[in-house]
Amino acid sequence: MKDKMAIIGAGGHGRVCADIAKLNGYKEIIFLDDGAKDFSGEYKVAGKTFDFEKYIGEYDFFIGIGTTETRKNFFDLLEKSGAQIVSLVHPNAIIGSNVEIKKGVAIMAGAVINTGTVLSKGTIINTCASVDHDCTVEEFSHVSVGAHVCGTVSIGKNVWLGAGSTIINNIKICDDCFIGAGAVVVKNIEKNGTYIGVPAKIKN
Ligand SMILES: CC(C)(COP(=O)(O)OP(=O)(O)OC[C@H]1O[C@@H](n2cnc3c(N)ncnc32)[C@H](O)[C@@H]1OP(=O)(O)O)[C@@H](O)C(=O)NCCC(=O)NCCS
């Protein structure tokens, strides 16, 4: 770990990531962002996203973008360019034994990840969300604020579980799904799409 961190994206999600980076011991934290005006907060917008190459070597990197496709595109670009992408885990998250956390994962305050779970690269476990034992969360999926994933659930790639949604135990959700806020998933989802309601059904 270096003591300097460059975060791609200075939106709300990026700024939450910056606060975690600070708690993880980074001494200097900068943002690279194409749109943000320099806000008077603690961290500086040092340049545009494509300025990232200037910082390779001296800085660790994190992709602080919530939108799945944009996060994945930057992740792939930075990885190919040799940037050191790290994970950020809030000190008030609870991480069980034998939890595997791959590269570029964000775990926010109050999240609980229980034993045997694997979080693949670029995933987000947001504030007060939980992922119970023996789950897999595949690449670039996002467990939103207050969502709960019960034991032995398998979540595909690029899946977004909306705020407060619940996935009961032993469920499989295929790639590229969006689960609406507050939905309860009680059956496997085998066709990509948006699912809402209790029990969750595909949204037409
Ligand atoms: C599911 C979702 C993507 C649908 O968005 P959308 O396609 O723009 O849908 P709309 O807002 O146009 O709503 C269409 C209909 O679905 C209903 N609906 C929307 N979201 C719903 C949800 N989560 N549960 C139940 N019904 C929902 C609306 O009430 C509306 O019903 P109506 O036609 O009877 O009025 C969105 O509402 C949602 O749940 N987003 C989650 C956001 C989130 O959790 N963010 C987390 C950030 S950490």
Tab-separated table of C-alpha atoms and ligand atoms in Angstrom:
chain	number	residue	atom	x	y	z
A	1	MET	CA	0.000	0.000	0.000
A	2	LYS	CA	1.225	3.478	-0.915
A	3	ASP	CA	0.310	6.535	1.172
A	4	LYS	CA	-1.320	8.402	-1.736
A	5	MET	CA	-4.660	7.564	-3.297
A	6	ALA	CA	-6.202	8.756	-6.579
A	7	ILE	CA	-9.946	8.224	-6.872
A	8	ILE	CA	-11.647	8.258	-10.275
A	9	GLY	CA	-14.977	10.072	-9.795
A	10	ALA	CA	-15.741	12.837	-7.291
A	11	GLY	CA	-19.504	12.236	-7.038
A	12	GLY	CA	-21.244	11.141	-3.847
A	13	HIS	CA	-19.993	7.562	-4.082
A	14	GLY	CA	-16.427	8.706	-4.786
A	15	ARG	CA	-16.477	11.049	-1.800
A	16	VAL	CA	-17.669	8.229	0.512
A	17	CYS	CA	-14.768	6.148	-0.834
A	18	ALA	CA	-12.368	9.033	-0.078
A	19	ASP	CA	-13.488	9.084	3.558
A	20	ILE	CA	-12.804	5.331	3.785
A	21	ALA	CA	-9.394	5.794	2.142
A	22	LYS	CA	-8.556	8.352	4.825
A	23	LEU	CA	-9.597	5.912	7.565
A	24	ASN	CA	-7.489	3.234	5.827
A	25	GLY	CA	-4.411	5.433	6.375
A	26	TYR	CA	-3.930	7.288	3.078
A	27	LYS	CA	-2.199	10.600	3.763
A	28	GLU	CA	-2.978	12.297	0.452
A	29	ILE	CA	-6.217	11.683	-1.435
A	30	ILE	CA	-6.999	13.293	-4.797
A	31	PHE	CA	-9.894	12.994	-7.236
A	32	LEU	CA	-9.735	12.762	-11.008
A	33	ASP	CA	-13.071	13.835	-12.461
A	34	ASP	CA	-14.254	15.345	-15.749
A	35	GLY	CA	-17.226	17.308	-14.463
A	36	ALA	CA	-16.793	18.181	-10.794
A	37	LYS	CA	-16.059	21.744	-9.873
A	38	ASP	CA	-13.407	21.854	-7.216
A	39	PHE	CA	-15.512	21.639	-4.065
A	40	SER	CA	-14.312	23.199	-0.870
A	41	GLY	CA	-14.108	19.817	0.857
A	42	GLU	CA	-11.048	18.228	2.248
A	43	TYR	CA	-9.918	16.562	-0.986
A	44	LYS	CA	-8.817	18.217	-4.204
A	45	VAL	CA	-9.934	17.518	-7.763
A	46	ALA	CA	-6.439	17.335	-9.245
A	47	GLY	CA	-7.379	16.734	-12.873
A	48	LYS	CA	-9.526	14.942	-15.433
A	49	THR	CA	-10.044	11.188	-15.434
A	50	PHE	CA	-7.714	10.640	-18.384
A	51	ASP	CA	-4.875	12.353	-16.485
A	52	PHE	CA	-4.593	9.139	-14.465
A	53	GLU	CA	-1.346	8.017	-16.154
A	54	LYS	CA	0.566	10.870	-14.457
A	55	TYR	CA	-0.188	9.292	-11.077
A	56	ILE	CA	0.679	5.644	-11.830
A	57	GLY	CA	3.561	4.473	-9.669
A	58	GLU	CA	3.210	7.090	-6.958
A	59	TYR	CA	-0.490	6.605	-6.138
A	60	ASP	CA	-2.835	3.698	-5.433
A	61	PHE	CA	-6.087	3.905	-7.404
A	62	PHE	CA	-9.748	3.356	-6.695
A	63	ILE	CA	-12.683	3.656	-9.118
A	64	GLY	CA	-15.271	5.635	-7.119
A	65	ILE	CA	-18.070	5.429	-9.687
A	66	GLY	CA	-21.399	3.781	-8.831
A	67	THR	CA	-22.625	3.236	-12.411
A	68	THR	CA	-21.702	-0.322	-13.290
A	69	GLU	CA	-20.610	0.052	-16.911
A	70	THR	CA	-18.528	3.176	-16.301
A	71	ARG	CA	-16.889	1.581	-13.270
A	72	LYS	CA	-16.008	-1.508	-15.315
A	73	ASN	CA	-14.645	0.526	-18.260
A	74	PHE	CA	-12.337	2.560	-16.033
A	75	PHE	CA	-11.309	-0.531	-14.113
A	76	ASP	CA	-10.274	-2.323	-17.328
A	77	LEU	CA	-8.448	0.747	-18.659
A	78	LEU	CA	-6.508	1.379	-15.457
A	79	GLU	CA	-5.674	-2.280	-14.996
A	80	LYS	CA	-4.268	-2.498	-18.550
A	81	SER	CA	-2.246	0.662	-17.898
A	82	GLY	CA	-0.550	-0.910	-14.872
A	83	ALA	CA	-2.287	1.176	-12.190
A	84	GLN	CA	-2.363	-0.361	-8.716
A	85	ILE	CA	-6.103	-0.740	-7.977
A	86	VAL	CA	-6.839	-1.465	-4.313
A	87	SER	CA	-9.910	-2.289	-2.230
A	88	LEU	CA	-11.358	-0.002	0.456
A	89	VAL	CA	-12.925	-1.541	3.558
A	90	HIS	CA	-14.471	0.743	6.167
A	91	PRO	CA	-13.077	-0.042	9.641
A	92	ASN	CA	-16.649	-0.362	10.916
A	93	ALA	CA	-17.543	-3.104	8.454
A	94	ILE	CA	-17.567	-6.654	9.839
A	95	ILE	CA	-15.692	-9.176	7.722
A	96	GLY	CA	-15.897	-12.880	8.667
A	97	SER	CA	-13.229	-15.550	8.343
A	98	ASN	CA	-12.339	-16.928	4.894
A	99	VAL	CA	-13.923	-14.003	3.101
A	100	GLU	CA	-12.183	-13.373	-0.212
A	101	ILE	CA	-12.071	-9.736	-1.316
A	102	LYS	CA	-10.711	-9.212	-4.829
A	103	LYS	CA	-9.329	-6.017	-6.369
A	104	GLY	CA	-11.207	-2.690	-6.401
A	105	VAL	CA	-13.951	-3.690	-3.947
A	106	ALA	CA	-15.687	-1.036	-1.778
A	107	ILE	CA	-17.148	-2.121	1.563
A	108	MET	CA	-18.934	0.715	3.338
A	109	ALA	CA	-19.672	1.458	7.001
A	110	GLY	CA	-21.928	-0.993	8.797
A	111	ALA	CA	-21.700	-3.695	6.124
A	112	VAL	CA	-21.447	-7.312	7.295
A	113	ILE	CA	-19.827	-10.013	5.147
A	114	ASN	CA	-19.970	-13.472	6.638
A	115	THR	CA	-17.672	-16.470	6.369
A	116	GLY	CA	-16.907	-18.193	3.080
A	117	THR	CA	-18.141	-15.357	0.855
A	118	VAL	CA	-16.259	-14.226	-2.263
A	119	LEU	CA	-16.497	-10.634	-3.491
A	120	SER	CA	-15.168	-10.400	-7.043
A	121	LYS	CA	-13.374	-7.409	-8.535
A	122	GLY	CA	-15.089	-4.040	-8.675
A	123	THR	CA	-17.999	-5.010	-6.427
A	124	ILE	CA	-19.642	-2.608	-3.964
A	125	ILE	CA	-21.158	-3.623	-0.632
A	126	ASN	CA	-22.823	-0.394	0.361
A	127	THR	CA	-23.704	1.161	3.723
A	128	CYS	CA	-25.357	-1.254	6.185
A	129	ALA	CA	-25.802	-3.979	3.539
A	130	SER	CA	-25.119	-7.598	4.437
A	131	VAL	CA	-23.934	-10.630	2.535
A	132	ASP	CA	-24.208	-13.785	4.596
A	133	HIS	CA	-22.117	-16.977	4.552
A	134	ASP	CA	-20.885	-18.798	1.431
A	135	CYS	CA	-22.154	-16.302	-1.143
A	136	THR	CA	-20.470	-15.250	-4.373
A	137	VAL	CA	-20.866	-11.747	-5.744
A	138	GLU	CA	-19.452	-11.653	-9.264
A	139	GLU	CA	-17.611	-8.824	-10.983
A	140	PHE	CA	-18.933	-5.250	-10.772
A	141	SER	CA	-22.116	-6.132	-8.918
A	142	HIS	CA	-23.483	-3.724	-6.309
A	143	VAL	CA	-25.329	-4.570	-3.094
A	144	SER	CA	-26.969	-1.205	-2.346
A	145	VAL	CA	-27.558	0.541	0.937
A	146	GLY	CA	-29.412	-1.711	3.384
A	147	ALA	CA	-29.838	-4.669	1.009
A	148	HIS	CA	-29.579	-8.139	2.543
A	149	VAL	CA	-28.279	-11.274	0.868
A	150	CYS	CA	-28.932	-14.477	2.831
A	151	GLY	CA	-26.618	-17.517	2.919
A	152	THR	CA	-25.342	-19.451	-0.121
A	153	VAL	CA	-26.576	-16.985	-2.711
A	154	SER	CA	-24.860	-16.633	-6.050
A	155	ILE	CA	-25.048	-13.205	-7.691
A	156	GLY	CA	-23.865	-12.883	-11.293
A	157	LYS	CA	-21.856	-10.132	-12.980
A	158	ASN	CA	-23.103	-6.530	-13.289
A	159	VAL	CA	-26.071	-7.117	-10.974
A	160	TRP	CA	-27.472	-4.165	-9.006
A	161	LEU	CA	-29.454	-5.059	-5.884
A	162	GLY	CA	-31.544	-1.975	-5.043
A	163	ALA	CA	-31.689	-0.345	-1.631
A	164	GLY	CA	-33.335	-2.508	1.013
A	165	SER	CA	-33.863	-5.504	-1.265
A	166	THR	CA	-33.663	-9.008	0.206
A	167	ILE	CA	-32.432	-12.178	-1.466
A	168	ILE	CA	-33.444	-15.311	0.438
A	169	ASN	CA	-30.962	-18.165	0.935
A	170	ASN	CA	-29.754	-20.551	-1.814
A	171	ILE	CA	-30.837	-18.257	-4.681
A	172	LYS	CA	-28.973	-17.727	-7.968
A	173	ILE	CA	-29.290	-14.444	-9.872
A	174	CYS	CA	-27.927	-14.373	-13.434
A	175	ASP	CA	-25.721	-11.635	-14.927
A	176	ASP	CA	-27.006	-8.151	-15.835
A	177	CYS	CA	-30.029	-7.937	-13.526
A	178	PHE	CA	-31.427	-4.948	-11.661
A	179	ILE	CA	-33.389	-5.735	-8.510
A	180	GLY	CA	-35.620	-2.796	-7.508
A	181	ALA	CA	-35.518	-1.122	-4.123
A	182	GLY	CA	-37.398	-3.143	-1.500
A	183	ALA	CA	-37.863	-6.239	-3.692
A	184	VAL	CA	-37.724	-9.714	-2.166
A	185	VAL	CA	-36.221	-12.374	-4.428
A	186	VAL	CA	-37.537	-15.828	-3.510
A	187	LYS	CA	-36.808	-17.785	-6.736
A	188	ASN	CA	-33.762	-18.120	-8.976
A	189	ILE	CA	-33.543	-15.429	-11.672
A	190	GLU	CA	-32.404	-16.934	-14.959
A	191	LYS	CA	-33.291	-14.154	-17.423
A	192	ASN	CA	-31.636	-10.749	-17.251
A	193	GLY	CA	-33.880	-7.725	-16.637
A	194	THR	CA	-35.385	-5.536	-13.918
A	195	TYR	CA	-37.306	-7.240	-11.116
A	196	ILE	CA	-39.514	-5.464	-8.555
A	197	GLY	CA	-41.956	-6.208	-5.744
A	198	VAL	CA	-42.617	-8.823	-3.100
A	199	PRO	CA	-42.107	-11.505	-4.277
A	200	ALA	CA	-39.936	-10.029	-7.055
A	201	LYS	CA	-41.304	-10.312	-10.599
A	202	ILE	CA	-39.917	-9.030	-13.893
A	203	LYS	CA	-40.881	-5.405	-14.618
A	204	ASN	CA	-42.436	-4.953	-18.069
B	1	LIG	C1	-36.839	-0.503	-10.242
B	1	LIG	C2	-36.422	0.864	-10.749
B	1	LIG	C3	-35.059	0.768	-11.438
B	1	LIG	C4	-37.455	1.308	-11.749
B	1	LIG	O1	-37.135	2.551	-12.269
B	1	LIG	P1	-37.956	3.102	-13.546
B	1	LIG	O2	-37.855	2.129	-14.675
B	1	LIG	O3	-37.489	4.512	-13.777
B	1	LIG	O4	-39.447	3.040	-13.060
B	1	LIG	P2	-40.479	4.212	-12.767
B	1	LIG	O5	-39.987	5.098	-11.682
B	1	LIG	O6	-40.816	4.847	-14.093
B	1	LIG	O7	-41.758	3.428	-12.237
B	1	LIG	C5	-42.536	2.589	-13.071
B	1	LIG	C6	-43.553	1.880	-12.189
B	1	LIG	O8	-42.881	0.905	-11.357
B	1	LIG	C7	-43.115	1.193	-9.962
B	1	LIG	N1	-41.859	0.957	-9.250
B	1	LIG	C8	-40.658	1.557	-9.477
B	1	LIG	N2	-39.735	1.071	-8.656
B	1	LIG	C9	-40.348	0.151	-7.890
B	1	LIG	C10	-39.889	-0.684	-6.839
B	1	LIG	N3	-38.615	-0.666	-6.451
B	1	LIG	N4	-40.782	-1.520	-6.273
B	1	LIG	C11	-42.078	-1.545	-6.675
B	1	LIG	N5	-42.568	-0.758	-7.676
B	1	LIG	C12	-41.710	0.067	-8.267
B	1	LIG	C13	-43.523	2.676	-9.936
B	1	LIG	O9	-44.292	2.982	-8.806
B	1	LIG	C14	-44.299	2.815	-11.223
B	1	LIG	O10	-45.577	2.265	-11.022
B	1	LIG	P3	-46.878	2.911	-11.726
B	1	LIG	O11	-46.639	2.755	-13.211
B	1	LIG	O12	-48.006	2.079	-11.201
B	1	LIG	O13	-46.907	4.331	-11.297
B	1	LIG	C15	-36.283	1.897	-9.598
B	1	LIG	O14	-37.517	2.430	-9.173
B	1	LIG	C16	-35.576	1.378	-8.375
B	1	LIG	O15	-36.093	0.632	-7.547
B	1	LIG	N6	-34.309	1.811	-8.245
B	1	LIG	C17	-33.478	1.423	-7.156
B	1	LIG	C18	-32.584	2.579	-6.760
B	1	LIG	C19	-31.676	2.164	-5.642
B	1	LIG	O16	-31.942	1.258	-4.890
B	1	LIG	N7	-30.573	2.865	-5.511
B	1	LIG	C20	-29.600	2.499	-4.524
B	1	LIG	C21	-28.479	3.461	-4.427
B	1	LIG	S1	-27.307	2.904	-3.230
